[in-house]
PDB file of C-alpha atoms in Angstrom:
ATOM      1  CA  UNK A  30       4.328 -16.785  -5.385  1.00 74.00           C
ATOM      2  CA  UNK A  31       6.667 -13.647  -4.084  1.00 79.00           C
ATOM      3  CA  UNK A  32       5.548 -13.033  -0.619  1.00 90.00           C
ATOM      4  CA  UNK A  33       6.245 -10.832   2.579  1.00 95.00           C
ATOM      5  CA  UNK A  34       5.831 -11.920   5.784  1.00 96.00           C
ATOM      6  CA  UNK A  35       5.529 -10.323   9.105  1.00 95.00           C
ATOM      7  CA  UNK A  36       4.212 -11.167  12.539  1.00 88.00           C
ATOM      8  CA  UNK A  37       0.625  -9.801  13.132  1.00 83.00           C
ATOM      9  CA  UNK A  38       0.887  -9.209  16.449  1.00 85.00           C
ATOM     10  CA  UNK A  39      -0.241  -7.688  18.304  1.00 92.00           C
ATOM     11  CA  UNK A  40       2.971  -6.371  19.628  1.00 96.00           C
ATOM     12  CA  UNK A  41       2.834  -4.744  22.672  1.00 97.00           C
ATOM     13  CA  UNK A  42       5.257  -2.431  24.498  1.00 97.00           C
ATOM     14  CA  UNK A  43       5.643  -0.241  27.398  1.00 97.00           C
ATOM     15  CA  UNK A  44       6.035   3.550  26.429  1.00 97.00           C
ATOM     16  CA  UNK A  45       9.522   4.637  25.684  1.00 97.00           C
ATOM     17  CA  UNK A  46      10.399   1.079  25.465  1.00 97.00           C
ATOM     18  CA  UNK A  47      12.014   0.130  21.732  1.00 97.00           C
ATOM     19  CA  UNK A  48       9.572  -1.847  19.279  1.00 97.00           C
ATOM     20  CA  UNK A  49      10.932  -4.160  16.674  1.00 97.00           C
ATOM     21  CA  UNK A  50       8.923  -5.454  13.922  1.00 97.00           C
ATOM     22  CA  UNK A  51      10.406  -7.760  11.559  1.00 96.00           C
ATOM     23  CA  UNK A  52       9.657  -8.350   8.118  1.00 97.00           C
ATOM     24  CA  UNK A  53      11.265 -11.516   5.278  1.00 97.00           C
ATOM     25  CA  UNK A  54      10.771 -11.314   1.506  1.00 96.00           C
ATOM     26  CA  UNK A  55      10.403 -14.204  -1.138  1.00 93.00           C
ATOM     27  CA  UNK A  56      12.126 -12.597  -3.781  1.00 89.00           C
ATOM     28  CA  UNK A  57      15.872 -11.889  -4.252  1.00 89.00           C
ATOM     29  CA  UNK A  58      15.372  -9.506  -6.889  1.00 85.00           C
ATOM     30  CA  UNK A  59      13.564  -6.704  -5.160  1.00 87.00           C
ATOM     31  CA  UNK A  60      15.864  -4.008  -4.838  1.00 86.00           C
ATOM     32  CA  UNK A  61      13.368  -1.051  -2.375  1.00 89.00           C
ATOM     33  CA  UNK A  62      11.678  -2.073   0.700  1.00 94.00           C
ATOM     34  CA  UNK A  63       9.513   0.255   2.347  1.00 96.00           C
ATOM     35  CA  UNK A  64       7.688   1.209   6.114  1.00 98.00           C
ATOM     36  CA  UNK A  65       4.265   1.933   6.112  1.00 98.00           C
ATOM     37  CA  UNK A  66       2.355   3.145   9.302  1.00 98.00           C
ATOM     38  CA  UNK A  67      -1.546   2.575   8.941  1.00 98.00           C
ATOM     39  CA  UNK A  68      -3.783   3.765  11.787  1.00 97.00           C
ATOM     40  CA  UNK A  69      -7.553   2.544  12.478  1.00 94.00           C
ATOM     41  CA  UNK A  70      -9.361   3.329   9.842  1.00 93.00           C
ATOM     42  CA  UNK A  71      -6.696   5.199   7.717  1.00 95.00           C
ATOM     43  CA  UNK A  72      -4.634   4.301   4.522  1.00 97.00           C
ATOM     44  CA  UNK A  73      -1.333   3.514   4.887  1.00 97.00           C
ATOM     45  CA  UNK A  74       1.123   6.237   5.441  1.00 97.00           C
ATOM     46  CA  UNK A  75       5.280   5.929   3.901  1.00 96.00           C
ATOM     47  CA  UNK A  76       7.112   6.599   6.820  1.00 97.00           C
ATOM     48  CA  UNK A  77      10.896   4.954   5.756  1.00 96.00           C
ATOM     49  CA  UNK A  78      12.481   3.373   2.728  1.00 94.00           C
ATOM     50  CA  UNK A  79      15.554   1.817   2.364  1.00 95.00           C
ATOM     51  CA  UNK A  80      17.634   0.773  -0.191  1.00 92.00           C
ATOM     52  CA  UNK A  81      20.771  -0.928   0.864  1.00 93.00           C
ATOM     53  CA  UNK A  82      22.364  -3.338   3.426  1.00 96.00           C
ATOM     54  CA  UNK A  83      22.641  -1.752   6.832  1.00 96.00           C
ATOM     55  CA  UNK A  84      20.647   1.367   8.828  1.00 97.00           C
ATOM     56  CA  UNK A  85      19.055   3.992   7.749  1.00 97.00           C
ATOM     57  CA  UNK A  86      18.042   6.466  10.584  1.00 97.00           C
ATOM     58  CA  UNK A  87      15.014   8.906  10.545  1.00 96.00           C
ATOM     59  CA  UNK A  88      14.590  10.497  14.108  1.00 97.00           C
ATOM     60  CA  UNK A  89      13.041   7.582  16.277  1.00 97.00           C
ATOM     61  CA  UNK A  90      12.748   5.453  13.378  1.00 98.00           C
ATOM     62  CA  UNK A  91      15.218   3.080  12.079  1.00 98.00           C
ATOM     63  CA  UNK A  92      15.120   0.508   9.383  1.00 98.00           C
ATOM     64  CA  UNK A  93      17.515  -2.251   8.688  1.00 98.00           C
ATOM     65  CA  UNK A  94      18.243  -4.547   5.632  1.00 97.00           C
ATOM     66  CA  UNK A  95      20.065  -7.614   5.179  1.00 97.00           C
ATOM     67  CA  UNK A  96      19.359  -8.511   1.641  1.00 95.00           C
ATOM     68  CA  UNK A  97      21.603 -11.905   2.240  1.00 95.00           C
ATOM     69  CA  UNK A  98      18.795 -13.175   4.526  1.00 95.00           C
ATOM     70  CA  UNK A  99      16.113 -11.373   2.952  1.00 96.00           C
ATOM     71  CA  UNK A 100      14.807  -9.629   6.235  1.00 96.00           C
ATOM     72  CA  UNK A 101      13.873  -6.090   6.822  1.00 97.00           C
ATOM     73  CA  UNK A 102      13.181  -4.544  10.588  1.00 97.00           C
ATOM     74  CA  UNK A 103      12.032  -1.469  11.677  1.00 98.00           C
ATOM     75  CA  UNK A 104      13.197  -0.259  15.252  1.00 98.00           C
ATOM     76  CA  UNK A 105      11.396   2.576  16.676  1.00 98.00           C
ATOM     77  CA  UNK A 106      12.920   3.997  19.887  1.00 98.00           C
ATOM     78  CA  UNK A 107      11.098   5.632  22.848  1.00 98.00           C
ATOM     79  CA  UNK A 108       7.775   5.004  21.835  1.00 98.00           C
ATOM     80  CA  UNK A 109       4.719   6.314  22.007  1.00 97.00           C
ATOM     81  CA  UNK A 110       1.086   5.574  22.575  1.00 97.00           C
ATOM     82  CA  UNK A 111       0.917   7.742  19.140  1.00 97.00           C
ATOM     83  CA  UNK A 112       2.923   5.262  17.225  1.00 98.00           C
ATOM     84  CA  UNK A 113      -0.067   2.395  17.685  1.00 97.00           C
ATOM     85  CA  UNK A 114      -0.834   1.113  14.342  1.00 97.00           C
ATOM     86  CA  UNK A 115      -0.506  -1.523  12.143  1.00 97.00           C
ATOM     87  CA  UNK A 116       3.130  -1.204  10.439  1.00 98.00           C
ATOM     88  CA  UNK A 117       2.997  -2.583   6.767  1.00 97.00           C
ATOM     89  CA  UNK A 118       6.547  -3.682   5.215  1.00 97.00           C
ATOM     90  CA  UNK A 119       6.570  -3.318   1.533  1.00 95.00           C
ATOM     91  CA  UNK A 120       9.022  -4.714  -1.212  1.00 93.00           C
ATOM     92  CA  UNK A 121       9.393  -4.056  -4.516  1.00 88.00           C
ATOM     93  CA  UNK A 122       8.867  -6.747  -7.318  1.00 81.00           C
ATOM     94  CA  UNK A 123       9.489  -6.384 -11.276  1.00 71.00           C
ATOM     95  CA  UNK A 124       6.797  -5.559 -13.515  1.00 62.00           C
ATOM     96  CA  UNK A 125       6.057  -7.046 -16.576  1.00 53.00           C
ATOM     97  CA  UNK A 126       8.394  -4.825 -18.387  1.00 53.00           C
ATOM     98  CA  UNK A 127      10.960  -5.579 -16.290  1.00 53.00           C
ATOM     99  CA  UNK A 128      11.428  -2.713 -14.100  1.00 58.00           C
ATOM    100  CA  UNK A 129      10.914  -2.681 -10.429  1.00 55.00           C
ATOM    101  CA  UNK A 130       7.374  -0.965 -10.750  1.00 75.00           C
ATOM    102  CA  UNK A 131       5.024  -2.808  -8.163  1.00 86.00           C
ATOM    103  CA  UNK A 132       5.311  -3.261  -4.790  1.00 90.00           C
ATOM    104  CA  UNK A 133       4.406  -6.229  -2.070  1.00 92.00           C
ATOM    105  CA  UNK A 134       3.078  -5.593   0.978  1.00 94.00           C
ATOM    106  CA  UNK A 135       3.041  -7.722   4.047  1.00 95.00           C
ATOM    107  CA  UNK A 136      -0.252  -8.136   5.958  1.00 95.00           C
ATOM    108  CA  UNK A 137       0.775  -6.020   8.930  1.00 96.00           C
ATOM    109  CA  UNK A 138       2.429  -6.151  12.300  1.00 96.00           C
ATOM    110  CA  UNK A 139      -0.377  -4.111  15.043  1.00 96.00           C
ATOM    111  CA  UNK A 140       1.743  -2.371  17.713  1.00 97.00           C
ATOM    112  CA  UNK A 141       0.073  -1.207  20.760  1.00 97.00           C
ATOM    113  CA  UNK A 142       2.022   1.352  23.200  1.00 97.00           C
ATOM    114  CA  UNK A 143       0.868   0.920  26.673  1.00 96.00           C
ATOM    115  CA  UNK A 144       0.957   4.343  28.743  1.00 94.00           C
TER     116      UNK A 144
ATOM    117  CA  UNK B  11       3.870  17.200  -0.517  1.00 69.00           C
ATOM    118  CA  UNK B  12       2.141  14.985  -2.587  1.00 66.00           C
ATOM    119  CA  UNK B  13      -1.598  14.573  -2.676  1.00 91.00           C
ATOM    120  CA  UNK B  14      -4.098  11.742  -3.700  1.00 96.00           C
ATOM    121  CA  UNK B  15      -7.522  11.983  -3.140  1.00 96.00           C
ATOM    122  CA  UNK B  16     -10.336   9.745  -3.733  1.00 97.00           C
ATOM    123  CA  UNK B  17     -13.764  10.541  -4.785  1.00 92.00           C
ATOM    124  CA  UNK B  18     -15.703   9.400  -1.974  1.00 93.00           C
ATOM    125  CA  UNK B  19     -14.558   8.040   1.680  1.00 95.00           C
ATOM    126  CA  UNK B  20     -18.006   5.951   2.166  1.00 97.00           C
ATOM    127  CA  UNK B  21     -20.131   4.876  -0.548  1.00 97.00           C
ATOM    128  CA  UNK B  22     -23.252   2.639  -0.395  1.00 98.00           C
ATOM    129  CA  UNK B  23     -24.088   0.383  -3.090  1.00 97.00           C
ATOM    130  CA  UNK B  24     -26.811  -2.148  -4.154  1.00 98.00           C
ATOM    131  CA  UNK B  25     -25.916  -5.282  -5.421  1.00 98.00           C
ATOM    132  CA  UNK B  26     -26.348  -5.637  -8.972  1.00 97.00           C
ATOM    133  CA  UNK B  27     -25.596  -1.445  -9.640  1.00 97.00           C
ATOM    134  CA  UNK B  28     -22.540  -0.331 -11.616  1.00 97.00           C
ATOM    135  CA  UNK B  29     -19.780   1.507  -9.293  1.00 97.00           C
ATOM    136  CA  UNK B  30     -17.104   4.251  -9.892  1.00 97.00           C
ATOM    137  CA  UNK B  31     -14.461   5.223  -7.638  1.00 98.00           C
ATOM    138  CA  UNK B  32     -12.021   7.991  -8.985  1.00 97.00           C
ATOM    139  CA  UNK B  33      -8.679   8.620  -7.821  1.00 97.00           C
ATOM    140  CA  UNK B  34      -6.723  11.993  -8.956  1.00 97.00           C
ATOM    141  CA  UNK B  35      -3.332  12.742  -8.208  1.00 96.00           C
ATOM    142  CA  UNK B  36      -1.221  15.976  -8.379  1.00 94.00           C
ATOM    143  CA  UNK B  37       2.136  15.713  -8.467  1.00 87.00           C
ATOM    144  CA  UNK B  38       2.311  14.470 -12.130  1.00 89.00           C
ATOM    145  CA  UNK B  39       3.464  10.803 -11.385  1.00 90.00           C
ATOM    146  CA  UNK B  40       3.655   8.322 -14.033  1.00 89.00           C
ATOM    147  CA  UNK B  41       2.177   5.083 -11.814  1.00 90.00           C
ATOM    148  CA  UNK B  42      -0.940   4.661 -10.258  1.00 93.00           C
ATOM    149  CA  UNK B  43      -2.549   1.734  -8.253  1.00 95.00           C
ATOM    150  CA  UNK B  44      -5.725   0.206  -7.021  1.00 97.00           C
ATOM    151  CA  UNK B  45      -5.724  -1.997  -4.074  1.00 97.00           C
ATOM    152  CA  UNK B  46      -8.537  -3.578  -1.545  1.00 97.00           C
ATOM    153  CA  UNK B  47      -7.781  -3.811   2.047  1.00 97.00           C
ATOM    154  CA  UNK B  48      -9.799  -6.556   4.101  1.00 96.00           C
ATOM    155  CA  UNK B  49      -9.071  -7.637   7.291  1.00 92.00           C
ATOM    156  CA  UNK B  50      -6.867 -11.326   7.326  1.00 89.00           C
ATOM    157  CA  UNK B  51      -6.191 -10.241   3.834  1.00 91.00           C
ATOM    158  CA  UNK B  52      -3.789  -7.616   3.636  1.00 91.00           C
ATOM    159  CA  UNK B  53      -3.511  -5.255   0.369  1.00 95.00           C
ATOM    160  CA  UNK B  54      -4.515  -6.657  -2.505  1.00 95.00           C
ATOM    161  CA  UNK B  55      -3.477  -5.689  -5.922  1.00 94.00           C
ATOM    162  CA  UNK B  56      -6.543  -4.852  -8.445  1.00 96.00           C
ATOM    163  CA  UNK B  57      -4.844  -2.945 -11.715  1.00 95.00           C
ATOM    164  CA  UNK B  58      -2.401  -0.502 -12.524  1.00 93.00           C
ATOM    165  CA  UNK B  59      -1.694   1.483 -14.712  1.00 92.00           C
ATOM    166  CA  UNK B  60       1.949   3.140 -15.935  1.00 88.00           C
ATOM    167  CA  UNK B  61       0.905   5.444 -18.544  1.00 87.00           C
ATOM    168  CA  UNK B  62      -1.991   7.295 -19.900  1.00 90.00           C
ATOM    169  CA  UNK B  63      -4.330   4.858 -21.490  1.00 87.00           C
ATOM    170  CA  UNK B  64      -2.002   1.534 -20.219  1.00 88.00           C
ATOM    171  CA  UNK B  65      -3.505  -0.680 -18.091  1.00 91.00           C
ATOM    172  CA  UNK B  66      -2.219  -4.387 -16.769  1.00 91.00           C
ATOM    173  CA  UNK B  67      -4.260  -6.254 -14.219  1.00 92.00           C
ATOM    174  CA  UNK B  68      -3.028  -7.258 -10.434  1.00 91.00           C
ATOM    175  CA  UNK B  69      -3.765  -9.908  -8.522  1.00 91.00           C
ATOM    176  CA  UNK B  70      -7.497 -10.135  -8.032  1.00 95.00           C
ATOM    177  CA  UNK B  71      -8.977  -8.467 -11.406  1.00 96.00           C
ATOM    178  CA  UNK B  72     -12.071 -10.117 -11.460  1.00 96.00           C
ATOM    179  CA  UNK B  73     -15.435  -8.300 -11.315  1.00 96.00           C
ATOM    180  CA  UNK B  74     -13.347  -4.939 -11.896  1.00 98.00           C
ATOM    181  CA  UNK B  75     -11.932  -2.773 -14.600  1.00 97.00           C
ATOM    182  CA  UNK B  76      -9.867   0.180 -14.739  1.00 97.00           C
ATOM    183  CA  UNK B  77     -10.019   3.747 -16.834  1.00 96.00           C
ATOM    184  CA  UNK B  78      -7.097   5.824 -17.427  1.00 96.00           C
ATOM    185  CA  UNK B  79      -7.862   8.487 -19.915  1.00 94.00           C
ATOM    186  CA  UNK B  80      -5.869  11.268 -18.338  1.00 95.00           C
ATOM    187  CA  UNK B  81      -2.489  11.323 -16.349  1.00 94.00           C
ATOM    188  CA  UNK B  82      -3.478  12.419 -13.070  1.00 96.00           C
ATOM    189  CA  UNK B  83      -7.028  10.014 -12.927  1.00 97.00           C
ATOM    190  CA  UNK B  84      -7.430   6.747 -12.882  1.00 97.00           C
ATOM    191  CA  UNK B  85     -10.453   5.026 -12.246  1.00 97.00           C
ATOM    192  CA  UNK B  86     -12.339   2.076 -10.867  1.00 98.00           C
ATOM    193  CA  UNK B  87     -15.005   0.710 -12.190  1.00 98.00           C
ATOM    194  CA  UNK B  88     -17.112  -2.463 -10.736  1.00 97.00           C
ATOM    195  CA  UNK B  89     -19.449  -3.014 -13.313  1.00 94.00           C
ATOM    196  CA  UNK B  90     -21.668  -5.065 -11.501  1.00 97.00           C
ATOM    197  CA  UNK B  91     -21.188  -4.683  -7.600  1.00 97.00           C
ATOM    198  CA  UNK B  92     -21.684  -7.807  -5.571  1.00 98.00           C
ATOM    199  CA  UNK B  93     -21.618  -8.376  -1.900  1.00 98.00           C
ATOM    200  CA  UNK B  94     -17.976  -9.918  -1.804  1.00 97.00           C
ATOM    201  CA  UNK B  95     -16.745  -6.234  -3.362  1.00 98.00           C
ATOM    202  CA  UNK B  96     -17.786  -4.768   0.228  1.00 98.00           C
ATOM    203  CA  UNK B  97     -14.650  -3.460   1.515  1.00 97.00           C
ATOM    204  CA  UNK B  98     -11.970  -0.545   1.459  1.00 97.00           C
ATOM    205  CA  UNK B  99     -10.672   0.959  -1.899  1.00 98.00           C
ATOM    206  CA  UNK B 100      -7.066   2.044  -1.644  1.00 98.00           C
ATOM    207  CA  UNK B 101      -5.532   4.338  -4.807  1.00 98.00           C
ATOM    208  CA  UNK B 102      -1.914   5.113  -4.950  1.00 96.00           C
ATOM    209  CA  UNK B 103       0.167   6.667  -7.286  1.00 94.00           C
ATOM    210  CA  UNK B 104       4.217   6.983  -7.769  1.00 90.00           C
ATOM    211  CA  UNK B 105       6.773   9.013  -9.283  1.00 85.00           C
ATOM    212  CA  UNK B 106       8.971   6.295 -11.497  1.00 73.00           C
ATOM    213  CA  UNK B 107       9.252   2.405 -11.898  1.00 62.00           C
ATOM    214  CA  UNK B 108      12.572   1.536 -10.391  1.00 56.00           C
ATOM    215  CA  UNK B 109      14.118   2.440  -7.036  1.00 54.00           C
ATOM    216  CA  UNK B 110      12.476   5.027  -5.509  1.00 64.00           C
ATOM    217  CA  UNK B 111       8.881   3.654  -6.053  1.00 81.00           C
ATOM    218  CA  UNK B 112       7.448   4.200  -3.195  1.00 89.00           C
ATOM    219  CA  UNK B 113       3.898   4.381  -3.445  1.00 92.00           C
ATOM    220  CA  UNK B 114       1.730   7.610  -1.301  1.00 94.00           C
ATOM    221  CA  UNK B 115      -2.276   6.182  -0.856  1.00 97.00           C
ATOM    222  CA  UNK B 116      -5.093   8.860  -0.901  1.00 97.00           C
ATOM    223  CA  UNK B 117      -7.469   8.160   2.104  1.00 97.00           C
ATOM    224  CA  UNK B 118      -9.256   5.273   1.052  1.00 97.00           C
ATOM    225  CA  UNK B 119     -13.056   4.490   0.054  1.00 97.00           C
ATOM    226  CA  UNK B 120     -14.986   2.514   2.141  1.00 97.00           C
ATOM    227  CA  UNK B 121     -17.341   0.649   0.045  1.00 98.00           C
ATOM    228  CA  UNK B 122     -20.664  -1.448   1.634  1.00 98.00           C
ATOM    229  CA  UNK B 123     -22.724  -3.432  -0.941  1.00 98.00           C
ATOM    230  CA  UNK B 124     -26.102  -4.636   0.184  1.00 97.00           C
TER     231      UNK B 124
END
């Protein structure tokens, strides 16, 4: 069974303090991994995707792969009471044809931002 | 930007009655999903579909089946709602299989079956 797994939480941190959230995958294959941000209530929103080993930066948002240990993180810097939500970490997984088609999502990681 | 939307956000059901929940996208993308959301549970993979017509169940088919007659719609049908199918309806759709799949969700349905 391919599976992502994440802390739920809840994480909390001061504002403008740096959140990490921290995601592993099952599968070696899976070649995207995703972000989501999902407030109360709402569907889950992309808000990174990364590729390949290393950082990929997005204004306070950065996301970090080591496919080696099969872990994904998502840093986001200066927080905000804004950024409270549930953070999703998605990762792809073949299809039946083959192709990298579906994805896996974690359960969640729920980040509160304390003014 | 791309846009899904979903037929209805709530929808009240009695147990027993036949449900539909549509799901249209428009930015011409070849992949679209159906997930349920419950709390403990995480996302939940019901059908998807990669091409007009195509269909290949997820996860947790059961009690559920799927309609794809034209690109941009794909439906969800519970053909006989039961209490356990009380919960939130997630449709998403996606450009290609392959990297660069990720997946935008319309707003979600939030379904109650008495």
């Amino acid at each position: 069974q391919k599976e992502v797994e994440q802390n739920s939480g809840p994480l909390s941190v001061p504002e403008g303090a740096i959140a990490s959230l921290n995601c592993t995958y099952s599968d070696r294959g899976s070649q995207s991994f995703f972000w989501y941000r999902q407030y109360s209530g709402k569907s889950p929103e992309l808000i990174m995707s990364i590729y390949s080993n290393g950082d990929k930066e997005d204004g306070r948002f950065t996301a970090q792969l080591n496919k080696a240990s099969q872990y994904v993180s998502l840093l986001i810097r200066d927080s905000q009471p804004s950024d409270s939500a549930t953070y999703l970490c998605a990762v792809s997984t073949k299809n039946y044809g083959g192709s990298q088609g579906n994805l896996i999502f974690g359960k969640g990681t729920k980040l509160s931002v304390k003014p | 930007d791309v846009k899904v939307t979903q037929s209805s956000r709530y929808l009240v059901k009695r147990t027993g009655e036949k449900v539909f929940l549509e799901c249209v996208q428009d930015m011409d993308h070849e992949n679209m999903f159906w997930y349920r959301q419950d709390p403990g549970l995480g996302l939940r993979l019901i059908y998807f579909s990669y091409d007009v017509k195509m269909k290949e169940k997820g996860d947790i088919p059961e009690g559920y089946s799927v309609s794809r007659e034209k690109k941009e719609r794909f439906s969800l049908i519970l053909e006989s709602a039961s209490t356990n199918q009380t919960s939130m309806y997630l449709c998403a759709s996606s450009l290609l299989a392959g990297a660069g799949n990720e997946q935008f969700f319309g707003p979600g349905t939030r379904l109650t079956v008495l």
